mmCIF file of C-alpha atoms and ligand atoms in Angstrom:
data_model
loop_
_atom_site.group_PDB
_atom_site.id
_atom_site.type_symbol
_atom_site.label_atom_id
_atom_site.label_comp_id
_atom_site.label_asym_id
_atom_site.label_seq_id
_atom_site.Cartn_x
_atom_site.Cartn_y
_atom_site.Cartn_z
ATOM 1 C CA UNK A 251 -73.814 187.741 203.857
ATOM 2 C CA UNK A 252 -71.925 190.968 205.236
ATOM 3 C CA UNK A 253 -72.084 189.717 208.594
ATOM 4 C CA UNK A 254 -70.416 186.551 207.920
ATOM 5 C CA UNK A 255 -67.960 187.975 205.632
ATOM 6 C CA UNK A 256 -67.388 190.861 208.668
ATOM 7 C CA UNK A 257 -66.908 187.629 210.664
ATOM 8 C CA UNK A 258 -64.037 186.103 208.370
ATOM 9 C CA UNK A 259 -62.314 189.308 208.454
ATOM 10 C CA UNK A 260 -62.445 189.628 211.643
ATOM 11 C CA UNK A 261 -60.700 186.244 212.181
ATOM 12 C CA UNK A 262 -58.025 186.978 209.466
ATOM 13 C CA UNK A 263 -57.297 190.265 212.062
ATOM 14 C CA UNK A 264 -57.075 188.054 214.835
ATOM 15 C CA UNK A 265 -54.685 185.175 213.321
ATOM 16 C CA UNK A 266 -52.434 188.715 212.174
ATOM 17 C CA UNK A 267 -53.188 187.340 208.371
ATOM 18 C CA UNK A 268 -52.888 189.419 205.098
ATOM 19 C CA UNK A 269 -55.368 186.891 203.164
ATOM 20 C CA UNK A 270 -57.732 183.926 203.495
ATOM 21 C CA UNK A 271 -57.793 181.600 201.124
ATOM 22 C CA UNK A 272 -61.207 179.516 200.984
ATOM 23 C CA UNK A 273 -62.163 176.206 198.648
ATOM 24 C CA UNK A 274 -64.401 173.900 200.540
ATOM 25 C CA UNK A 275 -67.970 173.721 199.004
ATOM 26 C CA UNK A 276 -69.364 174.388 202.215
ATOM 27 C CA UNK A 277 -67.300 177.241 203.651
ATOM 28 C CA UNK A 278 -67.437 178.972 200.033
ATOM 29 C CA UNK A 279 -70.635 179.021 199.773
ATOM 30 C CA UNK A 280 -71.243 180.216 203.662
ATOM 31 C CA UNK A 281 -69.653 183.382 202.827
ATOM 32 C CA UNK A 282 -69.811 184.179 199.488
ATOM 33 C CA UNK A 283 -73.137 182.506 198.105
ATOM 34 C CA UNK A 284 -71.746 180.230 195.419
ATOM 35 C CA UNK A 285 -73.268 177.292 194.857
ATOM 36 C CA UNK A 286 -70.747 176.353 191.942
ATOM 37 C CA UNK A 287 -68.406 173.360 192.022
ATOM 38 C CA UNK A 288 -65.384 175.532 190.987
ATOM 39 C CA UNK A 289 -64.313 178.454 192.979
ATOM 40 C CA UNK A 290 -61.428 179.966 195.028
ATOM 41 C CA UNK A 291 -62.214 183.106 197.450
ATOM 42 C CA UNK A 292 -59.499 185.252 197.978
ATOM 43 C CA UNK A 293 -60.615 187.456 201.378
ATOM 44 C CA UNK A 294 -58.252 190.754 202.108
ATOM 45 C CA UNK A 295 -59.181 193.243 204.940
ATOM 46 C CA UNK A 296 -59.819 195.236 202.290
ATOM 47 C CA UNK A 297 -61.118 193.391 198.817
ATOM 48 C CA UNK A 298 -63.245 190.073 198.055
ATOM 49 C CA UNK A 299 -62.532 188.000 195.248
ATOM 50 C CA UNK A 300 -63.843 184.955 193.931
ATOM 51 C CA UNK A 301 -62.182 183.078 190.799
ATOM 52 C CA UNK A 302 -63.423 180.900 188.676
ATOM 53 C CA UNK A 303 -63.974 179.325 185.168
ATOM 54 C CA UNK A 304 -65.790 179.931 182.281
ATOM 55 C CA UNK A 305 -68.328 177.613 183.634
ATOM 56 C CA UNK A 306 -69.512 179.475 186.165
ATOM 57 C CA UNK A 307 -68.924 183.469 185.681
ATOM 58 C CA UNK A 308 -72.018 184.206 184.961
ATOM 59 C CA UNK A 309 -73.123 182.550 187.926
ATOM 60 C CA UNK A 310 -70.860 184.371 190.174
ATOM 61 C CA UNK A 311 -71.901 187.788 188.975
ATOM 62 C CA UNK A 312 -75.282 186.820 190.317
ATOM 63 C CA UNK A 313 -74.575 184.995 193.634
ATOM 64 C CA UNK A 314 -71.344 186.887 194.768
ATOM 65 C CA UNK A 315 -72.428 190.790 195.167
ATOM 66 C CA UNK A 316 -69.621 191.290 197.713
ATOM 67 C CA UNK A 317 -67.195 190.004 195.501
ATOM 68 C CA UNK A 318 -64.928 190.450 192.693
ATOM 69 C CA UNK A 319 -65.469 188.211 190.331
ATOM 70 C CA UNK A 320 -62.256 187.038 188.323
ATOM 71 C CA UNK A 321 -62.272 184.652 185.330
ATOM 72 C CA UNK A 322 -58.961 182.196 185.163
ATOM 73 C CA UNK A 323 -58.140 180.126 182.205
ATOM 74 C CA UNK A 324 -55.574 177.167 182.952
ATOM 75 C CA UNK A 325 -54.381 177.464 186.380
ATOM 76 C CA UNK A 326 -56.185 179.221 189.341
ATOM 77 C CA UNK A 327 -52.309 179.605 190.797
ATOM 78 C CA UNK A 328 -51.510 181.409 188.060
ATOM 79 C CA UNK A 329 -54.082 184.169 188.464
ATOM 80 C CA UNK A 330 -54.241 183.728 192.562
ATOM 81 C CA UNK A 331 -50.023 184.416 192.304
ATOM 82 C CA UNK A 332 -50.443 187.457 190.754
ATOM 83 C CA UNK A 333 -53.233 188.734 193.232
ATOM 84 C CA UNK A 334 -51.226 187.793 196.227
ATOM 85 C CA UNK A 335 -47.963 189.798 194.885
ATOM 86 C CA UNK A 336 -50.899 192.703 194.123
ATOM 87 C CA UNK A 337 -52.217 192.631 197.760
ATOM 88 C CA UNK A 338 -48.733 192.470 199.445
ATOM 89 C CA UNK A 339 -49.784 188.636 201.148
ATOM 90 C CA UNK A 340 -47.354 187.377 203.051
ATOM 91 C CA UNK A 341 -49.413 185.139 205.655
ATOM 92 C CA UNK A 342 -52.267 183.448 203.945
ATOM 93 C CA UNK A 343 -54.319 181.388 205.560
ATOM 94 C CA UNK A 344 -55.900 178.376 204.023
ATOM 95 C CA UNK A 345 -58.043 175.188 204.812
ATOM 96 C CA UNK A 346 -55.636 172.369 205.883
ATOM 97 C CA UNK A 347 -58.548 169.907 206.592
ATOM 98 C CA UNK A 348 -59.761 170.282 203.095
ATOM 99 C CA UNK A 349 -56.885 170.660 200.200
ATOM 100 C CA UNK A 350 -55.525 167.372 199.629
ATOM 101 C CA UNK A 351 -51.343 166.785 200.141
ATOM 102 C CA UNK A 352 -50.893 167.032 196.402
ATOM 103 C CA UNK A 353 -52.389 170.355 196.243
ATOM 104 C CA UNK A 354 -50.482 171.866 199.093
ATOM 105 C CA UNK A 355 -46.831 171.305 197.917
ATOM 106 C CA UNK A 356 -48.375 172.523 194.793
ATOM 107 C CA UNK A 357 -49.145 175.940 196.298
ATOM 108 C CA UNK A 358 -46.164 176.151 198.514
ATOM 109 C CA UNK A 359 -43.975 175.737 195.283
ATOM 110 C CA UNK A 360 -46.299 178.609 193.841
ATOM 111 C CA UNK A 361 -46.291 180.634 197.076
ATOM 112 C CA UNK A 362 -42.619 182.705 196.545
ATOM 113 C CA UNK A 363 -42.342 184.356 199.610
ATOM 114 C CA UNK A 364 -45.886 184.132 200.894
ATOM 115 C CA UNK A 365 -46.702 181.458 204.433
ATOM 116 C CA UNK A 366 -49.201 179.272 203.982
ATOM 117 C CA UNK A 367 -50.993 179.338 207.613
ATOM 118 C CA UNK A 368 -53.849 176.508 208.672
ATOM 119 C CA UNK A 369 -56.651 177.864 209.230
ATOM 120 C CA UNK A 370 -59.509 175.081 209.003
ATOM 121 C CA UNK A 371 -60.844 174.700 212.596
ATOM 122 C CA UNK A 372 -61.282 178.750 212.770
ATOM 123 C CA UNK A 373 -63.011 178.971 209.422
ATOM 124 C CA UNK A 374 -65.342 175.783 209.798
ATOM 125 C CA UNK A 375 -66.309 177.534 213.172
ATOM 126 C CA UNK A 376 -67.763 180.357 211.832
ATOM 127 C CA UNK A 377 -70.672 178.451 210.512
ATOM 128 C CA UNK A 378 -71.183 176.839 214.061
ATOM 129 C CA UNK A 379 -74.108 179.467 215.208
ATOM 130 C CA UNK A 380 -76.874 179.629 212.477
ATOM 131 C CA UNK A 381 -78.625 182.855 211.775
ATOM 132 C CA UNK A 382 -82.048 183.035 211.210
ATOM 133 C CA UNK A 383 -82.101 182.308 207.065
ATOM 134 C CA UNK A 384 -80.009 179.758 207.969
ATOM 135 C CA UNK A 385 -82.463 178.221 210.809
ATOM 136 C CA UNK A 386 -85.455 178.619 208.271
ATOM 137 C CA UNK A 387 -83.483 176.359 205.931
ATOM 138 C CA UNK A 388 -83.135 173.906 208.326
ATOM 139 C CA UNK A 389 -86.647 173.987 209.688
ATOM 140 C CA UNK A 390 -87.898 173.673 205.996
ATOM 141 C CA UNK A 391 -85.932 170.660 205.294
ATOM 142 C CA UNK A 392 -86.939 168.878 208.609
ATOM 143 C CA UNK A 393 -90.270 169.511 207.279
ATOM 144 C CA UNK A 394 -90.091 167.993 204.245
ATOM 145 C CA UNK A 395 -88.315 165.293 205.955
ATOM 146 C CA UNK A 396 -91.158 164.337 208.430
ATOM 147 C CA UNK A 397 -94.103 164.433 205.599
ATOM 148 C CA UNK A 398 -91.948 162.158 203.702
ATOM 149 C CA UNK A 399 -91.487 159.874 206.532
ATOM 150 C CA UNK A 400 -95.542 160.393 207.555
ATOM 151 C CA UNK A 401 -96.026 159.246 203.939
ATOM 152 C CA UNK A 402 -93.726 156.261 203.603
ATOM 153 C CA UNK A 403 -94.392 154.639 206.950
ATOM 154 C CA UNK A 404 -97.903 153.329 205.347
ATOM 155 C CA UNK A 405 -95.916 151.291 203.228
ATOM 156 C CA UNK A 406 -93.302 149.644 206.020
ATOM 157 C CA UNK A 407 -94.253 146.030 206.635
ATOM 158 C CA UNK A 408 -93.335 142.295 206.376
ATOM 159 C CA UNK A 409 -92.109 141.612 202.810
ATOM 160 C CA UNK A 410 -91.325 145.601 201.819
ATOM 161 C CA UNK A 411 -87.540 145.417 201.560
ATOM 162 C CA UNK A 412 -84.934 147.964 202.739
ATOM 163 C CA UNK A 413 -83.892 149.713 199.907
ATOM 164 C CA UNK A 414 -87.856 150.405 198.611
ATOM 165 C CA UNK A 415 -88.443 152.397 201.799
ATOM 166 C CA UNK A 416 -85.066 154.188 201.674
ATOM 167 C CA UNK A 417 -85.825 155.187 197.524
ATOM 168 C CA UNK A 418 -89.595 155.966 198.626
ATOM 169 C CA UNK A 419 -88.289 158.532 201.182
ATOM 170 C CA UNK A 420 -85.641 160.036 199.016
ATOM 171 C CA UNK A 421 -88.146 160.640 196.239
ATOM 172 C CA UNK A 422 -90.718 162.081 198.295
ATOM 173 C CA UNK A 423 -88.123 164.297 199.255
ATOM 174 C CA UNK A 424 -87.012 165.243 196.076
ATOM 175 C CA UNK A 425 -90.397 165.962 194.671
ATOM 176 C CA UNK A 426 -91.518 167.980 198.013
ATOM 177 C CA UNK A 427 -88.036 170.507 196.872
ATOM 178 C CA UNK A 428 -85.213 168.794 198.762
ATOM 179 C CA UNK A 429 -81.942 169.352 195.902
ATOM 180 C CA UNK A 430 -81.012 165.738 196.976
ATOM 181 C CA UNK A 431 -80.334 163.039 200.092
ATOM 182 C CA UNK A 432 -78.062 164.953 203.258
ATOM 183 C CA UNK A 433 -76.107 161.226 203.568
ATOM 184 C CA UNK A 434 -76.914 157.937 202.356
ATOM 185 C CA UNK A 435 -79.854 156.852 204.220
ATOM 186 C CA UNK A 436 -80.203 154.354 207.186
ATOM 187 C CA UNK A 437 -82.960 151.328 206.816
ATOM 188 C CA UNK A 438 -81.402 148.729 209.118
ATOM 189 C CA UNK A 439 -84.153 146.172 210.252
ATOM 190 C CA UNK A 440 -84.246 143.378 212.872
ATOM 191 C CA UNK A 441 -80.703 142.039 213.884
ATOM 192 C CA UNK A 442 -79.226 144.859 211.261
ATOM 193 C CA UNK A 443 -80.399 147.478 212.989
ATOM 194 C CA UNK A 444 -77.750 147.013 215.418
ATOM 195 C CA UNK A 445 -75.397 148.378 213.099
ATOM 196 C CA UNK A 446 -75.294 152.072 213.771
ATOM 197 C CA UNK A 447 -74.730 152.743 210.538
ATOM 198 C CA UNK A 448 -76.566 150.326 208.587
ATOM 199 C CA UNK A 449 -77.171 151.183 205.392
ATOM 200 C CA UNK A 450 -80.584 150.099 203.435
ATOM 201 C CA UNK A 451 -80.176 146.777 201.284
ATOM 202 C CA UNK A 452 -82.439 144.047 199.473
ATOM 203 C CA UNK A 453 -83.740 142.764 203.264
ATOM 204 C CA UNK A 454 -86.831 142.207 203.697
ATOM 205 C CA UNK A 455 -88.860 143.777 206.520
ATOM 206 C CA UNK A 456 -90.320 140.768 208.634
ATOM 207 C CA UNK A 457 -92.546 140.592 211.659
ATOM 208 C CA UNK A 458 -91.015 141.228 214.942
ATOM 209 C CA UNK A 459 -88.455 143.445 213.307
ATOM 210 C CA UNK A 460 -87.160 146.772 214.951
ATOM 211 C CA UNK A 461 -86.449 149.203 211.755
ATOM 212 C CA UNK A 462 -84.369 151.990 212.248
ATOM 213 C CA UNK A 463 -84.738 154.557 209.623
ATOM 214 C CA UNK A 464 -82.545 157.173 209.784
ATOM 215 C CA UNK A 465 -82.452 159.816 206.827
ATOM 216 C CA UNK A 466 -82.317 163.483 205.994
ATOM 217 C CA UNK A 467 -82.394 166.071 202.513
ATOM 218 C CA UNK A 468 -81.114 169.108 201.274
ATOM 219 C CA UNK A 469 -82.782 172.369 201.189
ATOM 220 C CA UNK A 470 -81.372 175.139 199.692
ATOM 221 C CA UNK A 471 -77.716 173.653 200.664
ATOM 222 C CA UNK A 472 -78.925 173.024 204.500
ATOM 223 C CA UNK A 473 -79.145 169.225 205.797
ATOM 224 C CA UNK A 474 -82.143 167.660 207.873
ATOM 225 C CA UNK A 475 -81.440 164.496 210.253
ATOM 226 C CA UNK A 476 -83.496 162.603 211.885
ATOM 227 C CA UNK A 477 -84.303 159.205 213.138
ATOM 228 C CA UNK A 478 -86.945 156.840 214.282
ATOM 229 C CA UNK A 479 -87.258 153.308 215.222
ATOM 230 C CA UNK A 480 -90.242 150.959 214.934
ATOM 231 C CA UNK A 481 -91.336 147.842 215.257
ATOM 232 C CA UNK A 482 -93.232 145.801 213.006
ATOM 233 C CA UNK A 483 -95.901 143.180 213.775
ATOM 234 C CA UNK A 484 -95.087 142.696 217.368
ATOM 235 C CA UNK A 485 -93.421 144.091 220.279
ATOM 236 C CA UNK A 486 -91.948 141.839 222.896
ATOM 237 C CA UNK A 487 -90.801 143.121 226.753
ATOM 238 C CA UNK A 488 -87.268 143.650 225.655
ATOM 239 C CA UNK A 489 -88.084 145.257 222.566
ATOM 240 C CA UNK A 490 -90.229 147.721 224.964
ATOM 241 C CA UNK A 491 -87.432 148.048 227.736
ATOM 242 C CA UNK A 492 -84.506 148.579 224.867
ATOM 243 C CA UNK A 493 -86.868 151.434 222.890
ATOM 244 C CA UNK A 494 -88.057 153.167 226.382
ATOM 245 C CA UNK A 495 -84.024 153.177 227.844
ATOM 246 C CA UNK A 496 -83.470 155.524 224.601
ATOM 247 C CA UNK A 497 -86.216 157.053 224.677
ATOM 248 C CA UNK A 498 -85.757 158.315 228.244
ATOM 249 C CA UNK A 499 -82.172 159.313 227.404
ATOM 250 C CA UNK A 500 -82.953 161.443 224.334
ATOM 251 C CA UNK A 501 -85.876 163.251 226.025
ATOM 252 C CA UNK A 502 -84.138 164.014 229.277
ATOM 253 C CA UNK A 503 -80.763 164.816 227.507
ATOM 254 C CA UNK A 504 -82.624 167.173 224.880
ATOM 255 C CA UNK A 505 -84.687 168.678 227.945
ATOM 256 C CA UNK A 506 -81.286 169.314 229.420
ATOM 257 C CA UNK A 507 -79.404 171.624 226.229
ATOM 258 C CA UNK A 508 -79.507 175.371 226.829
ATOM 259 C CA UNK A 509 -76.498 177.759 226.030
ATOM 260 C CA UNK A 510 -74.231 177.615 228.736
ATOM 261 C CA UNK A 511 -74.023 173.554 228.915
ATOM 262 C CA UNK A 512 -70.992 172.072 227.100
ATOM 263 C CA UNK A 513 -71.460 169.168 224.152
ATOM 264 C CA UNK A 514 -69.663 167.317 227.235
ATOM 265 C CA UNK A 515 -72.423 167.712 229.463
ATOM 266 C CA UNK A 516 -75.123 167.147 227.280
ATOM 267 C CA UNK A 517 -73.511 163.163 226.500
ATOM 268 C CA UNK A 518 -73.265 162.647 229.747
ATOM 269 C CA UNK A 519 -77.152 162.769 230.708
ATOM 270 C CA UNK A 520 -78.185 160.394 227.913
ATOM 271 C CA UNK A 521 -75.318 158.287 228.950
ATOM 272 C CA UNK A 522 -75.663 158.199 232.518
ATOM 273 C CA UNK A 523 -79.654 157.383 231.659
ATOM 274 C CA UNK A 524 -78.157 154.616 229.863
ATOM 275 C CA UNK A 525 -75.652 152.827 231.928
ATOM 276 C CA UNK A 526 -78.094 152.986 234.841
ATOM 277 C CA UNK A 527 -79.937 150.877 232.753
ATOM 278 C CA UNK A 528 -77.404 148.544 232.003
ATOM 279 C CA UNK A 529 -77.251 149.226 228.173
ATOM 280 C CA UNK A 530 -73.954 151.649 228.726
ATOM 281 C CA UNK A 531 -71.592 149.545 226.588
ATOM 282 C CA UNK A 532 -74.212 149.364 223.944
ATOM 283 C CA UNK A 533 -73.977 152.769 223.267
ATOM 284 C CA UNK A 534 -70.605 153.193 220.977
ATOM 285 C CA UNK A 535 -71.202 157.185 219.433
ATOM 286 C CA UNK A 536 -71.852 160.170 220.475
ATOM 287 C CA UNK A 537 -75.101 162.137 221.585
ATOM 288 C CA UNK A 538 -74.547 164.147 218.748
ATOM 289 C CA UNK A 539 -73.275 166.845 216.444
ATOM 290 C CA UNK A 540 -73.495 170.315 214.346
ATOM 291 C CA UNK A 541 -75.711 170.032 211.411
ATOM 292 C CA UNK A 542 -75.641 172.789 208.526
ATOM 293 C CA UNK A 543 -74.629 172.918 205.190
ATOM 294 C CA UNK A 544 -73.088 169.855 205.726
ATOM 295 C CA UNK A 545 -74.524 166.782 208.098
ATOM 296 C CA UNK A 546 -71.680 166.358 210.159
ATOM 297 C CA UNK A 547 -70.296 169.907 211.660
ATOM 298 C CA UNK A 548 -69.088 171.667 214.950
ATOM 299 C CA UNK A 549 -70.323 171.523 217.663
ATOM 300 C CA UNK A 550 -69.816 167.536 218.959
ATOM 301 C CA UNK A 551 -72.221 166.417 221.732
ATOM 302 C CA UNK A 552 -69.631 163.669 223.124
ATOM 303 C CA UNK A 553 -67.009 162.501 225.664
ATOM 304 C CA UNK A 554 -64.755 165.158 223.491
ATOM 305 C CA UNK A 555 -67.254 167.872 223.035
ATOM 306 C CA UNK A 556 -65.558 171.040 224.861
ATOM 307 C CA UNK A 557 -67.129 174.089 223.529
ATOM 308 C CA UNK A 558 -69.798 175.643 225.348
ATOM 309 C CA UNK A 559 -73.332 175.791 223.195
ATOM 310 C CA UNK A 560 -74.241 178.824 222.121
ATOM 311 C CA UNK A 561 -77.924 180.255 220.832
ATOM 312 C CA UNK A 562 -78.203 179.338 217.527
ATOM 313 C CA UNK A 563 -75.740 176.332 217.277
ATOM 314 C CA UNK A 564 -78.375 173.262 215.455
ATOM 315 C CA UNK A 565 -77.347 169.986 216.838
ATOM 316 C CA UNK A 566 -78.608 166.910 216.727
ATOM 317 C CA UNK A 567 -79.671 164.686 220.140
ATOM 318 C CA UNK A 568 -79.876 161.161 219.346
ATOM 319 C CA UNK A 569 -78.529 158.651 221.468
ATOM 320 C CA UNK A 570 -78.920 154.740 220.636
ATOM 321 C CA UNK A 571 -78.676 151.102 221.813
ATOM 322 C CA UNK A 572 -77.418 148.402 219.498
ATOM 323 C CA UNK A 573 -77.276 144.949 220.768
ATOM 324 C CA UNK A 574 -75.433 142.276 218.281
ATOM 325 C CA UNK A 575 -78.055 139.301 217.292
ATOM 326 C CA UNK A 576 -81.170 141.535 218.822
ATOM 327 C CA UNK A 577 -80.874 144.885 217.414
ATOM 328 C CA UNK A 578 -80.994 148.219 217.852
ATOM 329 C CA UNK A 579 -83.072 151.338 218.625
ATOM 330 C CA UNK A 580 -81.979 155.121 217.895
ATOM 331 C CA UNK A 581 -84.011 158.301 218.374
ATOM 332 C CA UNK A 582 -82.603 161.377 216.684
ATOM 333 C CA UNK A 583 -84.078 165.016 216.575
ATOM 334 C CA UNK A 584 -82.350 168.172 215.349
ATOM 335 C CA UNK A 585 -82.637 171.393 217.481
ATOM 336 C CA UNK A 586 -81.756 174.827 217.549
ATOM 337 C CA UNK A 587 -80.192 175.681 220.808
ATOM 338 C CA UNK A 588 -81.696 178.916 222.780
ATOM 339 C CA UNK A 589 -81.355 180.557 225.597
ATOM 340 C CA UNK A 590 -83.032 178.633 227.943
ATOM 341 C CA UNK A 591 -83.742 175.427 226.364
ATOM 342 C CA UNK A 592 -84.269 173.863 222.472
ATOM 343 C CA UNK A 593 -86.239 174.656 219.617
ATOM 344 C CA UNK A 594 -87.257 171.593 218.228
ATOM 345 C CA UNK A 595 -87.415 171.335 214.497
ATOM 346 C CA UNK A 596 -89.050 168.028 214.184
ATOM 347 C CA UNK A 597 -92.477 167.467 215.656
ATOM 348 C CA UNK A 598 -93.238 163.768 214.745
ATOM 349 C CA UNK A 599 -93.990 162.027 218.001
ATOM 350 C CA UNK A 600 -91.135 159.079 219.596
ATOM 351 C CA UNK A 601 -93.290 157.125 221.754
ATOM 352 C CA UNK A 602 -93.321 153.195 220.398
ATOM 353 C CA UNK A 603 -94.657 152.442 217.207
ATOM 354 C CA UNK A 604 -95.769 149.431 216.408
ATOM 355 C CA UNK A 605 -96.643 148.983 212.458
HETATM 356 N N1 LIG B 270 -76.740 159.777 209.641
HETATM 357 C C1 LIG B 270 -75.789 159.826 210.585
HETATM 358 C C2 LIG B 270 -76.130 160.661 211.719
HETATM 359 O O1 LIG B 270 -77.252 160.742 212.159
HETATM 360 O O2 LIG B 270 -75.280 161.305 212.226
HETATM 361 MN MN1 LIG B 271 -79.116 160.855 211.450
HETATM 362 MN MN1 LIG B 272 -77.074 162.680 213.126
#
């Protein structure tokens, strides 16, 4: 926790701040420990403070050894004013992706003479390379996530519906020590599994059916993410050609991450593997993207995705081919990016499966 608090002050020296101001679940609990739904960090060069309510004091004491810990009754402005006119803060910088429009004019009219200065992108970056707690996290929620899907895949076949697969996963999950789901989980079968994003309903599995299952917990705060596609009953040529065009792309463009590469680069060889095979236009999204405390993080593996990958960064790789009235196939692993290659935190196999 003292390196990543070292970090944030080291960022509020380089903006030329006086104070960071930090609310998002995710970002408070990075670097100060909190797992509470109520709490404002107030970061100086030289003091730490956390406030919050009556709810959670107690909690703070224990979680928050680098910080402060100040109570507030009504108004968190009220108590944050009075620190900022203590500390001398005249450039505070705060998360502009996260408070809503409501609650900024409300602390620019509380502000007096202090500048409220966005800081969003540079604070959400600091949680872009993992440490190693933070990779153990991950690797123990990919875990759990891979027995529960080892488990559940007995049950996947004609008649089973969506949804009963999706709750069977999530409760494994939850009994194996995940806190809860990472996202709302993927079951799209047979022509629904073209939709990327298609979220488990009251269909029934039936024969010939691809089923894309795409799902991921919680553990300890840290999200797992990964996908795999079967098929059920039978496999027909074009089922094989679709599922072996990804499956080429997401080995050779996972073989191909190392630091050094850009998210840029890494898009390109799954989507080169792709086009070549005429699927390109039927892959729509990105390779893909950061995964920590929350699902969805920096880096992006896309078209867009300029920053170089570091050691450390945990992405996921997981490109897809979704054809309206068919369906679709998508292959998605999370790894840790190294030096000279990938550490792979999920070890269930992605050759075709037929169930
Ligand atoms: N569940 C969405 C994703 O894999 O990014
Ligand atoms: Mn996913
Ligand atoms: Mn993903």
């Amino acid at each position: 926790m003292e390196k990543r608090l070292a970090k944030a002050k080291d960022l509020l020296r380089q903006e030329g701040l006086d104070g960071i101001l930090v609310q998002s679940p995710a970002n408070r609990r990075y670097l100060s420990g909190f797992t509470g739904t109520a709490g404002s960090l107030l970061i100086t060069g030289g003091e730490s403070i956390i406030l919050t309510d009556f709810r959670y004091t107690r909690q703070a004491k224990g979680q928050c050894s680098l910080f402060r810990v100040l109570e507030y009754q009504n108004d968190v402005w009220e108590t944050l004013c009075g620190l900022l006119k203590e500390h001398g803060i005249k450039r505070l910088g705060f998360e502009d992706g996260f408070i809503t429009y409501r609650q900024y004019f409300r602390m620019k009219e509380r502000l007096d003479d202090a500048v409220p200065i966005p800081l969003d992108e540079g604070l959400n970056l600091l949680r872009m390379v993992k440490d190693e707690a933070e990779i153990c996290l991950l690797r123990t929620a990919s875990q759990i996530s891979e027995e529960a899907l080892g488990h559940v895949m007995q049950m996947i076949r004609p008649g089973v519906t969506e949804r009963e697969i999706s709750t069977a996963l999530e409760t494994y999950m939850i009994q194996a020590g995940c806190s809860g789901p990472a996202f709302e989980f993927i079951v799209a079968s047979g022509k629904r599994s073209a939709m990327p994003h298609g979220t488990a309903s009251d269909k029934k599995i039936e024969y010939g059916d691809f089923v894309t299952i795409d799902f991921g917990g919680k553990y300890e705060g840290y999200c797992s993410d990964m996908t795999r596609t079967f098929v059920v009953g039978k496999c027909s040529s074009r089922h094989k050609e679709v599922y072996d065009t990804v499956l080429t792309a997401q080995l050779t463009a996972q073989e191909s991450i190392k630091a050094g590469i850009t998210g840029r680069d890494a898009d390109a060889v799954a989507r080169n593997i792709i086009k070549e095979a005429g699927y390109g236009r039927y892959f729509g999204h990105g390779l893909g993207h950061g995964v920590g405390l929350k699902i969805h993080e920096a880096p992006t593996l896309s078209p867009k995705g300029d920053i170089v990958l570091r050691p450390g960064m945990a992405v996921t790789v997981e490109p897809g081919v979704y054809i309206e009235d068919f369906g679709g196939v998508r292959i998605e692993d999370l790894v840790i990016v190294r030096e000279d290659g990938v550490e792979n935190l999920n070890k269930m196999g992605k050759e075709l499966t037929v169930l």
